[in-house]
């Protein structure tokens, strides 16, 4: 029987991330007024807890039953209202049945798809399934580790924008990189 790498890691992760708050206002502002939001890689629920006041309904998904068990304990009252739903889901396996106004791939989750030795998969599959889970006019926000400000300090905290077309859709990207203090 193969054990999940998260089995022993979930409690450590929860302790490590629970006091990190620098990204919360950005996520809450970004989804304010959305009807349905999905947080991919929701872990133990740190961001979900903050998002509840910003949107009508939120779904948190993760590949780890251990992480979601902690989230369920932390968010019991919110789950009871029906405004929050937690689910095991791996976007490498397929899209969600439901569609969402906004998708958040938070706290370096996509970096795990790129580098996780337990996940030997094409990241394009992940992105394709994620795209098929978001409404055509939906918003996708991804938190990625990229050390550009370390190489180019003048870019620290600066926004850059670009857009491109794919599959008849215009994709607009806004990017801001910051160094941790």
JSON list of N, CA, C and O in Angstrom, two decimals, residues 15 59 69 86 105-106 136 140 148 157 160 163 173:
[
{"chain": "A", "resi": 15, "resn": "UNK", "atom": "N", "xyz": [0.31, 24.12, 10.58]},
{"chain": "A", "resi": 15, "resn": "UNK", "atom": "CA", "xyz": [1.00, 24.97, 11.55]},
{"chain": "A", "resi": 15, "resn": "UNK", "atom": "C", "xyz": [1.82, 26.04, 10.84]},
{"chain": "A", "resi": 15, "resn": "UNK", "atom": "O", "xyz": [1.83, 27.20, 11.24]},
{"chain": "A", "resi": 59, "resn": "UNK", "atom": "N", "xyz": [-15.93, 26.45, -3.38]},
{"chain": "A", "resi": 59, "resn": "UNK", "atom": "CA", "xyz": [-15.58, 25.03, -3.32]},
{"chain": "A", "resi": 59, "resn": "UNK", "atom": "C", "xyz": [-14.08, 24.95, -3.14]},
{"chain": "A", "resi": 59, "resn": "UNK", "atom": "O", "xyz": [-13.32, 25.56, -3.89]},
{"chain": "A", "resi": 69, "resn": "UNK", "atom": "N", "xyz": [-9.22, 16.86, 5.83]},
{"chain": "A", "resi": 69, "resn": "UNK", "atom": "CA", "xyz": [-9.74, 16.50, 7.16]},
{"chain": "A", "resi": 69, "resn": "UNK", "atom": "C", "xyz": [-9.52, 17.65, 8.14]},
{"chain": "A", "resi": 69, "resn": "UNK", "atom": "O", "xyz": [-10.41, 17.97, 8.94]},
{"chain": "A", "resi": 86, "resn": "UNK", "atom": "N", "xyz": [-16.23, 21.16, 0.31]},
{"chain": "A", "resi": 86, "resn": "UNK", "atom": "CA", "xyz": [-14.88, 20.62, 0.18]},
{"chain": "A", "resi": 86, "resn": "UNK", "atom": "C", "xyz": [-14.94, 19.31, -0.58]},
{"chain": "A", "resi": 86, "resn": "UNK", "atom": "O", "xyz": [-15.87, 18.52, -0.40]},
{"chain": "A", "resi": 105, "resn": "UNK", "atom": "N", "xyz": [-5.64, 29.16, -7.85]},
{"chain": "A", "resi": 105, "resn": "UNK", "atom": "CA", "xyz": [-4.65, 28.11, -7.65]},
{"chain": "A", "resi": 105, "resn": "UNK", "atom": "C", "xyz": [-3.62, 28.75, -6.72]},
{"chain": "A", "resi": 105, "resn": "UNK", "atom": "O", "xyz": [-2.74, 29.49, -7.16]},
{"chain": "A", "resi": 106, "resn": "UNK", "atom": "N", "xyz": [-3.79, 28.50, -5.43]},
{"chain": "A", "resi": 106, "resn": "UNK", "atom": "CA", "xyz": [-3.13, 29.29, -4.40]},
{"chain": "A", "resi": 106, "resn": "UNK", "atom": "C", "xyz": [-1.86, 28.64, -3.87]},
{"chain": "A", "resi": 106, "resn": "UNK", "atom": "O", "xyz": [-1.61, 27.45, -4.07]},
{"chain": "A", "resi": 136, "resn": "UNK", "atom": "N", "xyz": [-16.63, 30.63, -19.32]},
{"chain": "A", "resi": 136, "resn": "UNK", "atom": "CA", "xyz": [-15.92, 31.23, -20.45]},
{"chain": "A", "resi": 136, "resn": "UNK", "atom": "C", "xyz": [-15.38, 32.62, -20.11]},
{"chain": "A", "resi": 136, "resn": "UNK", "atom": "O", "xyz": [-14.31, 32.99, -20.54]},
{"chain": "A", "resi": 140, "resn": "UNK", "atom": "N", "xyz": [-9.01, 33.32, -13.67]},
{"chain": "A", "resi": 140, "resn": "UNK", "atom": "CA", "xyz": [-8.08, 32.36, -13.09]},
{"chain": "A", "resi": 140, "resn": "UNK", "atom": "C", "xyz": [-6.93, 33.14, -12.47]},
{"chain": "A", "resi": 140, "resn": "UNK", "atom": "O", "xyz": [-6.30, 33.96, -13.13]},
{"chain": "A", "resi": 148, "resn": "UNK", "atom": "N", "xyz": [11.99, 36.30, -10.16]},
{"chain": "A", "resi": 148, "resn": "UNK", "atom": "CA", "xyz": [12.35, 37.45, -10.97]},
{"chain": "A", "resi": 148, "resn": "UNK", "atom": "C", "xyz": [12.86, 38.64, -10.14]},
{"chain": "A", "resi": 148, "resn": "UNK", "atom": "O", "xyz": [13.87, 39.23, -10.49]},
{"chain": "A", "resi": 157, "resn": "UNK", "atom": "N", "xyz": [7.43, 44.15, -6.79]},
{"chain": "A", "resi": 157, "resn": "UNK", "atom": "CA", "xyz": [6.16, 44.82, -6.52]},
{"chain": "A", "resi": 157, "resn": "UNK", "atom": "C", "xyz": [5.53, 45.51, -7.71]},
{"chain": "A", "resi": 157, "resn": "UNK", "atom": "O", "xyz": [4.44, 46.08, -7.58]},
{"chain": "A", "resi": 160, "resn": "UNK", "atom": "N", "xyz": [2.90, 43.92, -14.25]},
{"chain": "A", "resi": 160, "resn": "UNK", "atom": "CA", "xyz": [3.07, 43.90, -15.70]},
{"chain": "A", "resi": 160, "resn": "UNK", "atom": "C", "xyz": [1.82, 43.26, -16.29]},
{"chain": "A", "resi": 160, "resn": "UNK", "atom": "O", "xyz": [1.15, 42.46, -15.62]},
{"chain": "A", "resi": 163, "resn": "UNK", "atom": "N", "xyz": [-1.64, 40.29, -22.96]},
{"chain": "A", "resi": 163, "resn": "UNK", "atom": "CA", "xyz": [-2.81, 39.54, -23.36]},
{"chain": "A", "resi": 163, "resn": "UNK", "atom": "C", "xyz": [-2.47, 38.76, -24.63]},
{"chain": "A", "resi": 163, "resn": "UNK", "atom": "O", "xyz": [-1.57, 39.12, -25.37]},
{"chain": "A", "resi": 173, "resn": "UNK", "atom": "N", "xyz": [-3.41, 38.70, -18.79]},
{"chain": "A", "resi": 173, "resn": "UNK", "atom": "CA", "xyz": [-2.57, 38.31, -17.66]},
{"chain": "A", "resi": 173, "resn": "UNK", "atom": "C", "xyz": [-2.05, 39.55, -16.95]},
{"chain": "A", "resi": 173, "resn": "UNK", "atom": "O", "xyz": [-1.55, 40.48, -17.59]}
]
